[in-house]
C-alpha cells in the first residue's frame, strides 16, 4: 500500500503544500537570490546533487545501554526502499540507497530493481560487514577479519567482500565500502606491521575482484570497537592502503571517525589534491562516533568541509554530483529516523549551497595578500547568510516540497506507517 501512498503523496499533496507556502517563499527567495550572481548555476547544481541514504539507519538505533524501539519501522529491504522513496519524494535530494550486507540481502534482484526504478532510486556503494559474526559463520571475527593472524579467517572475510561485490553488480552499484573494526584493545596484543600487511594482502584479493568500472572505499576510524589501535585508524593509514592497492581504491571520510579537534576540512583538501577522496559518511558528533544529525553540533565545520570540496573539485574539473560518494551514516536513538534524515539532507544541501556562493576570486585575493580578516569575513558572511530559500527553490523546481519536514508531519506519515506495518516491526541495522 505504501507504494501507492508514496506515489499519491507526492503528486497532489506536495503541490497543495507548495501552493500554500509559495508567496512567502517567493519573497524570501527573491530577497536572497538578488545577492547571488550565479544563482541559476547554484540551483542546477543543487538539483543534480543526490545524497545516498543508509539502509541501516531507517529504524531506531541504540547504544550498548539501551535501544528504545520506534514504531512503523521498515521490516524488509522493500519497506526500507519505500521509506527512502518517501524521503526522495519530499526533498528530491535522496535519490540513492546504500545497502549493508548481510543486513539487506536482496532476495529477488529483478523485483528490487523494479521497485528502485519506481521510486526513482539508484544503488550507491554496498557495504561489507566483517565486524559481526553471522549465525552460520564458520570462523569468528573476534580478533579481526582481514588482519587476522589465521589465514583461514582472512580467506572467509575476503570471500564475504567478494560476495558483497556480486550483490552490488546485480543491483547496478559501482562501489564497495570496506570499514574494518579490526585492531587491538591492549598494548602487545597485535603486531601492527603484520596486521597492516595481512590487511593489505587481503584487500588486494578483494581489489582483484572489482569490475573495471568499480571503486573500493577504504573507511578509516580512530577507535571503537577496538580501543588501543585500529588497523585502518586514520586518513594516512587509509591513504597508504589506497595508494598501494591501485587507482580504483580511495579513502572514505566518515565525519565521526576522527580524534577530537581533527581538522577534517584540511584532510579533505589534501585527499582531493591527491585524487584519492572516495566521498563521505556524513553525520555529526561532539565526543566520539556519535552518529548524530548532520550539522546539528558543528555546522561551521560542515560548511568549511564543503568550502574545501567545491574549491578542490573545481580545481580538478570534477563533476560535483557524480565524482564523489555522498552518503549519510547516522543512527537515531531519540528521533524519528525519517525526520532525522530529512534534517540531515537539509543540512548537507545548505552547506553545499553556501560553498557554491563563496566569491572564490575575492577569497583567493585575500589569501594571496595574507589579508586574514578579509578572508574570514568572506567565509563568515556566507555562513551567516540564510540560503534556505535557495535550496527550497531547487526542491520546488524538481517537484519536491518547499518544507519537507513540515509536510511529513502535516500528512502524519509516521502514523500511516504504523497503521500499515504495526508498531512491532524492527529494522535490521545498528
Ligand atoms: C562504522 C561505520 C561504518 C558502517 C557502520 C554502520 O562506525 O561508520 O561505516 O559500516 O558504521
Ligand atoms: Mn561510516
Short mmCIF file of C-alpha atoms and ligand atoms in Angstrom, two decimals:
data_model
loop_
_atom_site.label_atom_id
_atom_site.label_comp_id
_atom_site.label_asym_id
_atom_site.label_seq_id
_atom_site.Cartn_x
_atom_site.Cartn_y
_atom_site.Cartn_z
CA UNK A 1 0.00 0.00 0.00
CA UNK A 2 2.88 2.30 0.84
CA UNK A 3 3.97 2.48 -2.80
CA UNK A 4 0.55 3.83 -3.55
CA UNK A 5 0.87 6.11 -0.50
CA UNK A 6 4.25 7.37 -1.60
CA UNK A 7 3.11 8.00 -5.12
CA UNK A 8 -0.09 9.70 -4.18
CA UNK A 9 1.70 11.65 -1.53
CA UNK A 10 3.97 13.24 -3.95
CA UNK A 11 1.77 14.39 -6.74
CA UNK A 12 -1.16 16.30 -5.28
CA UNK A 13 -0.14 16.63 -1.63
CA UNK A 14 3.15 18.32 -2.45
CA UNK A 15 1.57 20.68 -4.96
CA UNK A 16 -1.06 21.77 -2.40
CA UNK A 17 1.66 22.25 0.23
CA UNK A 18 3.80 24.36 -2.13
CA UNK A 19 0.81 26.45 -3.24
CA UNK A 20 0.09 27.27 0.40
CA UNK A 21 3.70 28.40 1.02
CA UNK A 22 4.53 29.93 -2.38
CA UNK A 23 4.04 33.67 -1.72
CA UNK A 24 6.14 33.66 1.46
CA UNK A 25 8.77 31.52 -0.20
CA UNK A 26 8.96 33.68 -3.35
CA UNK A 27 9.50 36.82 -1.27
CA UNK A 28 12.33 35.25 0.74
CA UNK A 29 13.86 33.66 -2.37
CA UNK A 30 13.83 36.88 -4.40
CA UNK A 31 15.47 38.72 -1.49
CA UNK A 32 18.40 36.29 -1.12
CA UNK A 33 18.75 35.48 -4.85
CA UNK A 34 19.32 39.15 -5.61
CA UNK A 35 22.74 38.92 -3.93
CA UNK A 36 23.84 35.72 -5.72
CA UNK A 37 25.42 36.36 -9.16
CA UNK A 38 25.49 32.64 -10.16
CA UNK A 39 22.01 31.75 -8.81
CA UNK A 40 20.95 29.67 -11.89
CA UNK A 41 24.14 27.61 -11.77
CA UNK A 42 23.77 27.15 -7.98
CA UNK A 43 20.18 25.92 -8.29
CA UNK A 44 21.06 23.47 -11.10
CA UNK A 45 23.93 22.05 -9.04
CA UNK A 46 21.61 21.64 -6.03
CA UNK A 47 19.03 19.82 -8.17
CA UNK A 48 21.72 17.43 -9.51
CA UNK A 49 23.18 16.74 -6.04
CA UNK A 50 21.85 13.48 -4.57
CA UNK A 51 22.64 12.14 -1.08
CA UNK A 52 22.56 8.36 -0.50
CA UNK A 53 20.52 7.18 2.48
CA UNK A 54 21.96 4.31 4.55
CA UNK A 55 19.69 1.27 4.61
CA UNK A 56 20.84 0.63 8.20
CA UNK A 57 19.53 3.94 9.52
CA UNK A 58 15.80 3.69 8.77
CA UNK A 59 14.96 2.23 12.17
CA UNK A 60 15.68 3.41 15.67
CA UNK A 61 19.32 2.96 16.69
CA UNK A 62 20.62 2.23 20.16
CA UNK A 63 23.68 2.07 22.31
CA UNK A 64 25.15 -0.73 24.43
CA UNK A 65 22.98 0.55 27.23
CA UNK A 66 19.58 0.51 25.55
CA UNK A 67 17.57 0.74 22.35
CA UNK A 68 14.14 2.37 22.64
CA UNK A 69 12.37 0.94 19.60
CA UNK A 70 10.27 3.18 17.40
CA UNK A 71 7.13 2.10 15.54
CA UNK A 72 6.17 1.61 11.91
CA UNK A 73 9.80 0.73 11.17
CA UNK A 74 10.62 -0.99 7.85
CA UNK A 75 10.77 -4.75 8.38
CA UNK A 76 12.19 -5.64 4.97
CA UNK A 77 14.50 -4.29 2.25
CA UNK A 78 11.43 -3.39 0.20
CA UNK A 79 9.95 -1.32 3.04
CA UNK A 80 13.36 0.36 3.60
CA UNK A 81 13.44 1.34 -0.06
CA UNK A 82 9.87 2.68 0.22
CA UNK A 83 10.96 4.84 3.15
CA UNK A 84 13.88 6.22 1.13
CA UNK A 85 11.41 6.73 -1.74
CA UNK A 86 9.28 8.83 0.63
CA UNK A 87 12.27 10.97 1.64
CA UNK A 88 13.20 11.43 -2.01
CA UNK A 89 9.65 12.35 -2.98
CA UNK A 90 9.66 15.03 -0.28
CA UNK A 91 13.10 16.59 -0.92
CA UNK A 92 14.16 15.33 -4.38
CA UNK A 93 17.73 15.07 -2.96
CA UNK A 94 17.73 11.49 -1.60
CA UNK A 95 17.75 9.54 -4.87
CA UNK A 96 20.07 6.73 -3.73
CA UNK A 97 20.27 4.00 -1.08
CA UNK A 98 23.43 2.39 0.29
CA UNK A 99 22.95 -1.26 1.31
CA UNK A 100 24.74 -3.14 4.08
CA UNK A 101 25.30 -6.88 3.57
CA UNK A 102 24.11 -9.18 5.19
CA UNK A 103 21.61 -6.82 6.85
CA UNK A 104 19.95 -6.17 3.43
CA UNK A 105 20.49 -9.19 1.17
CA UNK A 106 18.18 -8.75 -1.88
CA UNK A 107 16.21 -11.96 -2.40
CA UNK A 108 14.88 -11.09 -5.88
CA UNK A 109 17.17 -8.71 -7.79
CA UNK A 110 14.68 -8.03 -10.60
CA UNK A 111 11.88 -7.10 -8.18
CA UNK A 112 14.22 -4.90 -6.15
CA UNK A 113 15.45 -3.10 -9.28
CA UNK A 114 11.87 -2.58 -10.48
CA UNK A 115 10.92 -1.10 -7.11
CA UNK A 116 14.02 1.14 -7.19
CA UNK A 117 13.10 2.43 -10.65
CA UNK A 118 9.50 3.04 -9.50
CA UNK A 119 10.82 5.07 -6.55
CA UNK A 120 13.46 6.84 -8.72
CA UNK A 121 16.29 5.42 -6.58
CA UNK A 122 19.73 4.08 -7.54
CA UNK A 123 22.05 1.87 -5.50
CA UNK A 124 25.14 3.69 -4.15
CA UNK A 125 28.11 1.91 -2.55
CA UNK A 126 27.43 -1.51 -0.99
CA UNK A 127 28.93 -2.13 2.46
CA UNK A 128 30.55 -5.35 3.68
CA UNK A 129 30.35 -6.48 7.29
CA UNK A 130 33.15 -8.43 8.92
CA UNK A 131 32.62 -6.69 12.27
CA UNK A 132 29.93 -9.17 13.41
CA UNK A 133 29.76 -12.99 13.43
CA UNK A 134 26.73 -14.21 11.46
CA UNK A 135 24.73 -17.22 12.71
CA UNK A 136 26.03 -19.85 10.27
CA UNK A 137 29.57 -18.41 10.12
CA UNK A 138 32.49 -20.88 10.41
CA UNK A 139 35.24 -18.76 11.94
CA UNK A 140 34.90 -15.77 14.32
CA UNK A 141 35.99 -12.20 13.69
CA UNK A 142 36.57 -11.62 17.43
CA UNK A 143 40.23 -10.87 16.79
CA UNK A 144 39.70 -9.22 13.43
CA UNK A 145 38.95 -10.19 9.86
CA UNK A 146 41.30 -9.10 7.02
CA UNK A 147 44.13 -8.57 9.58
CA UNK A 148 43.59 -11.88 11.39
CA UNK A 149 46.67 -13.96 12.27
CA UNK A 150 44.78 -17.03 10.95
CA UNK A 151 44.84 -17.16 7.12
CA UNK A 152 41.51 -19.11 7.10
CA UNK A 153 39.72 -16.24 8.85
CA UNK A 154 41.20 -13.75 6.35
CA UNK A 155 40.05 -16.00 3.49
CA UNK A 156 36.49 -16.11 4.94
CA UNK A 157 36.43 -12.30 5.15
CA UNK A 158 37.81 -11.89 1.61
CA UNK A 159 35.10 -14.20 0.26
CA UNK A 160 32.42 -12.18 2.07
CA UNK A 161 33.65 -8.95 0.46
CA UNK A 162 33.64 -10.62 -2.98
CA UNK A 163 30.09 -11.86 -2.34
CA UNK A 164 29.08 -8.28 -1.49
CA UNK A 165 30.56 -7.09 -4.80
CA UNK A 166 28.45 -9.73 -6.57
CA UNK A 167 25.25 -8.39 -4.93
CA UNK A 168 26.26 -4.87 -5.91
CA UNK A 169 26.90 -5.79 -9.54
CA UNK A 170 23.39 -7.29 -9.78
CA UNK A 171 21.88 -4.05 -8.43
CA UNK A 172 23.92 -1.63 -10.54
CA UNK A 173 26.09 -0.34 -7.69
CA UNK A 174 29.66 0.67 -8.66
CA UNK A 175 31.48 0.80 -5.33
CA UNK A 176 32.31 -1.32 -2.28
CA UNK A 177 32.80 0.33 1.10
CA UNK A 178 35.10 -1.59 3.44
CA UNK A 179 35.04 -0.49 7.07
CA UNK A 180 37.12 -2.80 9.29
CA UNK A 181 36.58 -2.93 13.05
CA UNK A 182 39.96 -4.73 13.12
CA UNK A 183 42.56 -3.57 15.65
CA UNK A 184 43.55 -4.26 19.26
CA UNK A 185 42.42 -3.32 22.74
CA UNK A 186 45.69 -3.63 24.63
CA UNK A 187 49.41 -2.91 24.06
CA UNK A 188 51.23 -6.04 22.98
CA UNK A 189 48.07 -7.71 21.64
CA UNK A 190 48.92 -7.03 17.96
CA UNK A 191 51.98 -6.77 15.67
CA UNK A 192 50.98 -3.58 13.83
CA UNK A 193 53.20 -4.29 10.78
CA UNK A 194 51.87 -7.83 10.29
CA UNK A 195 48.29 -6.63 10.83
CA UNK A 196 48.82 -3.97 8.13
CA UNK A 197 50.42 -6.44 5.72
CA UNK A 198 47.73 -9.11 6.28
CA UNK A 199 45.05 -6.46 5.71
CA UNK A 200 46.76 -5.13 2.57
CA UNK A 201 47.26 -8.64 1.16
CA UNK A 202 43.58 -9.42 1.84
CA UNK A 203 42.39 -6.14 0.31
CA UNK A 204 44.49 -6.89 -2.78
CA UNK A 205 42.41 -10.06 -3.32
CA UNK A 206 39.20 -8.04 -2.88
CA UNK A 207 40.59 -5.35 -5.23
CA UNK A 208 41.32 -8.00 -7.87
CA UNK A 209 37.63 -8.97 -7.82
CA UNK A 210 36.43 -5.43 -8.61
CA UNK A 211 34.86 -4.91 -12.06
CA UNK A 212 36.75 -2.39 -14.26
CA UNK A 213 34.35 0.49 -13.52
CA UNK A 214 34.14 -0.13 -9.77
CA UNK A 215 35.82 1.64 -6.84
CA UNK A 216 36.69 0.41 -3.34
CA UNK A 217 36.25 2.91 -0.50
CA UNK A 218 38.58 2.27 2.46
CA UNK A 219 36.87 3.80 5.52
CA UNK A 220 39.12 4.70 8.48
CA UNK A 221 38.18 5.10 12.15
CA UNK A 222 40.26 6.23 15.15
CA UNK A 223 38.67 3.93 17.77
CA UNK A 224 35.67 1.63 18.62
CA UNK A 225 35.10 -1.19 18.84
CA UNK A 226 38.83 -1.55 19.42
CA UNK A 227 40.19 0.91 21.94
CA UNK A 228 44.03 0.70 21.65
CA UNK A 229 44.63 0.53 17.86
CA UNK A 230 42.53 0.34 14.71
CA UNK A 231 44.20 -1.25 11.67
CA UNK A 232 42.71 1.45 9.43
CA UNK A 233 42.91 4.15 12.10
CA UNK A 234 43.24 7.45 10.26
CA UNK A 235 43.35 9.09 6.82
CA UNK A 236 47.08 8.47 6.49
CA UNK A 237 46.74 4.73 7.01
CA UNK A 238 43.73 4.56 4.68
CA UNK A 239 45.65 6.53 2.00
CA UNK A 240 48.60 4.14 2.42
CA UNK A 241 46.28 1.21 1.61
CA UNK A 242 44.60 3.10 -1.26
CA UNK A 243 47.93 4.05 -2.85
CA UNK A 244 49.33 0.51 -2.51
CA UNK A 245 46.11 -1.08 -3.84
CA UNK A 246 45.82 0.95 -7.03
CA UNK A 247 43.77 3.52 -9.00
CA UNK A 248 40.37 2.03 -8.06
CA UNK A 249 41.00 2.45 -4.31
CA UNK A 250 40.04 5.62 -2.41
CA UNK A 251 39.76 6.94 1.15
CA UNK A 252 36.27 7.37 2.67
CA UNK A 253 35.81 10.13 5.26
CA UNK A 254 33.23 9.41 7.98
CA UNK A 255 32.95 12.72 9.88
CA UNK A 256 32.62 10.88 13.22
CA UNK A 257 35.76 8.79 12.87
CA UNK A 258 38.38 11.35 13.92
CA UNK A 259 40.20 12.12 17.13
CA UNK A 260 38.90 15.28 18.88
CA UNK A 261 39.65 18.60 17.09
CA UNK A 262 40.96 16.95 13.93
CA UNK A 263 40.97 19.45 11.01
CA UNK A 264 38.72 17.39 8.71
CA UNK A 265 38.47 20.12 6.05
CA UNK A 266 42.28 20.06 5.64
CA UNK A 267 42.19 16.23 5.32
CA UNK A 268 39.51 16.61 2.65
CA UNK A 269 41.55 19.22 0.76
CA UNK A 270 44.64 17.00 0.64
CA UNK A 271 42.80 13.79 -0.28
CA UNK A 272 41.13 15.72 -3.13
CA UNK A 273 44.54 17.10 -4.20
CA UNK A 274 45.82 13.50 -4.38
CA UNK A 275 42.73 12.37 -6.31
CA UNK A 276 42.11 9.79 -3.56
CA UNK A 277 38.95 11.11 -1.87
CA UNK A 278 36.17 8.50 -2.11
CA UNK A 279 33.46 10.56 -0.54
CA UNK A 280 31.71 10.83 2.78
CA UNK A 281 29.66 9.30 5.53
CA UNK A 282 28.00 12.47 6.76
CA UNK A 283 26.90 12.79 10.41
CA UNK A 284 27.89 14.96 13.38
CA UNK A 285 29.40 14.35 16.80
CA UNK A 286 30.52 16.13 19.98
CA UNK A 287 32.64 13.41 21.53
CA UNK A 288 33.10 10.07 19.67
CA UNK A 289 31.40 8.33 16.74
CA UNK A 290 28.07 9.71 17.97
CA UNK A 291 26.38 9.41 14.52
CA UNK A 292 24.19 12.46 15.22
CA UNK A 293 22.17 14.54 12.74
CA UNK A 294 24.38 16.23 10.13
CA UNK A 295 25.12 19.86 11.03
CA UNK A 296 23.48 19.55 14.46
CA UNK A 297 26.65 20.08 16.53
CA UNK A 298 29.35 21.63 14.27
CA UNK A 299 27.56 23.31 11.29
CA UNK A 300 30.52 25.67 10.64
CA UNK A 301 32.85 22.65 10.23
CA UNK A 302 30.41 21.15 7.70
CA UNK A 303 30.42 24.47 5.80
CA UNK A 304 34.25 24.58 5.84
CA UNK A 305 34.39 20.99 4.54
CA UNK A 306 32.09 21.90 1.62
CA UNK A 307 34.18 25.02 1.01
CA UNK A 308 37.25 22.77 0.50
CA UNK A 309 35.17 20.32 -1.56
CA UNK A 310 33.95 22.93 -4.05
CA UNK A 311 37.40 24.56 -4.27
CA UNK A 312 39.17 21.21 -4.69
CA UNK A 313 36.66 19.63 -7.08
CA UNK A 314 36.66 22.72 -9.33
CA UNK A 315 40.48 22.78 -9.25
CA UNK A 316 40.35 19.23 -10.69
CA UNK A 317 37.39 19.88 -13.02
CA UNK A 318 35.35 17.21 -11.19
CA UNK A 319 31.58 16.65 -11.58
CA UNK A 320 30.17 17.56 -8.17
CA UNK A 321 27.18 15.25 -8.49
CA UNK A 322 28.93 12.14 -9.83
CA UNK A 323 32.62 12.01 -8.91
CA UNK A 324 32.38 11.52 -5.14
CA UNK A 325 30.19 9.34 -2.87
CA UNK A 326 27.73 11.47 -0.90
CA UNK A 327 26.29 9.23 1.81
CA UNK A 328 24.79 9.70 5.26
CA UNK A 329 25.81 7.36 8.09
CA UNK A 330 23.82 8.23 11.18
CA UNK A 331 21.92 6.49 13.93
CA UNK A 332 18.72 7.71 15.54
CA UNK A 333 18.37 6.94 19.25
CA UNK A 334 15.78 9.54 20.26
CA UNK A 335 14.31 10.93 16.99
CA UNK A 336 12.04 9.62 14.22
CA UNK A 337 14.53 8.17 11.70
CA UNK A 338 12.83 9.76 8.67
CA UNK A 339 12.56 13.20 10.29
CA UNK A 340 16.23 12.95 11.33
CA UNK A 341 17.28 12.02 7.78
CA UNK A 342 15.23 14.92 6.31
CA UNK A 343 17.11 17.28 8.66
CA UNK A 344 20.48 15.75 7.72
CA UNK A 345 19.87 16.12 3.96
CA UNK A 346 18.75 19.73 4.53
CA UNK A 347 22.00 20.50 6.42
CA UNK A 348 24.12 18.94 3.65
CA UNK A 349 22.30 20.86 0.90
CA UNK A 350 22.63 24.12 2.88
CA UNK A 351 26.40 23.69 3.39
CA UNK A 352 26.81 22.86 -0.30
CA UNK A 353 24.73 25.90 -1.38
CA UNK A 354 26.80 28.17 0.87
CA UNK A 355 30.07 26.79 -0.56
CA UNK A 356 28.77 27.37 -4.12
CA UNK A 357 28.10 31.06 -3.42
CA UNK A 358 31.53 31.93 -1.98
CA UNK A 359 33.28 34.57 -4.12
CA UNK A 360 36.38 32.47 -4.89
CA UNK A 361 38.19 35.32 -6.67
CA UNK A 362 37.85 37.62 -3.63
CA UNK A 363 38.89 34.77 -1.27
CA UNK A 364 41.94 33.90 -3.36
CA UNK A 365 42.94 37.58 -3.49
CA UNK A 366 42.64 37.87 0.30
CA UNK A 367 44.76 34.71 0.71
CA UNK A 368 47.37 35.97 -1.78
CA UNK A 369 47.65 39.21 0.25
CA UNK A 370 47.58 37.48 3.68
CA UNK A 371 44.53 39.61 4.44
CA UNK A 372 43.32 37.26 7.19
CA UNK A 373 40.38 39.42 8.25
CA UNK A 374 39.08 39.78 4.68
CA UNK A 375 39.32 36.01 4.13
CA UNK A 376 37.47 35.32 7.39
CA UNK A 377 34.77 37.89 6.55
CA UNK A 378 34.18 36.33 3.12
CA UNK A 379 33.53 32.89 4.67
CA UNK A 380 31.59 34.10 7.70
CA UNK A 381 29.42 36.43 5.61
CA UNK A 382 28.25 33.48 3.51
CA UNK A 383 27.84 31.21 6.56
CA UNK A 384 25.66 33.88 8.18
CA UNK A 385 23.53 34.29 5.04
CA UNK A 386 20.26 32.27 5.17
CA UNK A 387 20.28 30.29 1.93
CA UNK A 388 17.39 28.00 2.94
CA UNK A 389 15.08 29.69 0.36
CA UNK A 390 17.59 28.74 -2.35
CA UNK A 391 17.59 25.01 -1.51
CA UNK A 392 13.79 25.18 -1.13
CA UNK A 393 13.54 26.70 -4.62
CA UNK A 394 15.71 23.88 -6.03
CA UNK A 395 13.33 21.38 -4.40
CA UNK A 396 10.25 23.19 -5.74
CA UNK A 397 11.64 23.23 -9.31
CA UNK A 398 12.46 19.49 -9.13
CA UNK A 399 8.98 18.57 -7.83
CA UNK A 400 9.78 18.35 -4.12
CA UNK A 401 8.21 20.04 -1.10
CA UNK A 402 9.20 23.54 -0.05
CA UNK A 403 9.21 22.34 3.61
CA UNK A 404 9.65 18.51 3.58
CA UNK A 405 9.68 18.03 7.36
CA UNK A 406 6.54 20.13 7.84
CA UNK A 407 4.72 18.16 5.12
CA UNK A 408 5.93 14.84 6.59
CA UNK A 409 4.30 15.89 9.85
CA UNK A 410 1.21 17.52 8.32
CA UNK A 411 0.46 14.27 6.49
CA UNK A 412 1.07 12.18 9.62
CA UNK A 413 3.24 9.85 7.56
CA UNK A 414 4.62 8.05 10.66
CA UNK A 415 1.05 7.30 11.83
CA UNK A 416 0.26 5.87 8.40
CA UNK A 417 3.39 3.70 8.51
CA UNK A 418 2.42 2.40 11.96
CA UNK A 419 -1.10 1.64 10.66
CA UNK A 420 0.47 -0.10 7.64
CA UNK A 421 3.22 -2.02 9.47
CA UNK A 422 2.12 -2.18 13.08
CA UNK A 423 4.42 -0.89 15.83
CA UNK A 424 6.38 -4.08 16.40
CA UNK A 425 8.41 -4.13 13.17
CA UNK A 426 12.14 -3.73 13.80
CA UNK A 427 14.52 -2.59 11.03
CA UNK A 428 17.76 -4.57 10.66
CA UNK A 429 20.90 -2.46 11.14
CA UNK A 430 22.60 -0.70 14.03
C1 LIG B 1 31.43 2.26 11.49
C2 LIG B 1 30.50 2.77 10.41
C3 LIG B 1 30.65 2.06 9.08
C4 LIG B 1 29.42 1.21 8.94
C5 LIG B 1 28.83 1.22 10.25
C6 LIG B 1 27.38 1.03 10.20
O1 LIG B 1 31.34 3.07 12.61
O2 LIG B 1 30.64 4.13 10.29
O3 LIG B 1 30.55 2.95 8.03
O4 LIG B 1 29.64 0.03 8.36
O5 LIG B 1 29.18 2.45 10.81
MN1 LIG B 2 30.55 5.12 8.39
#
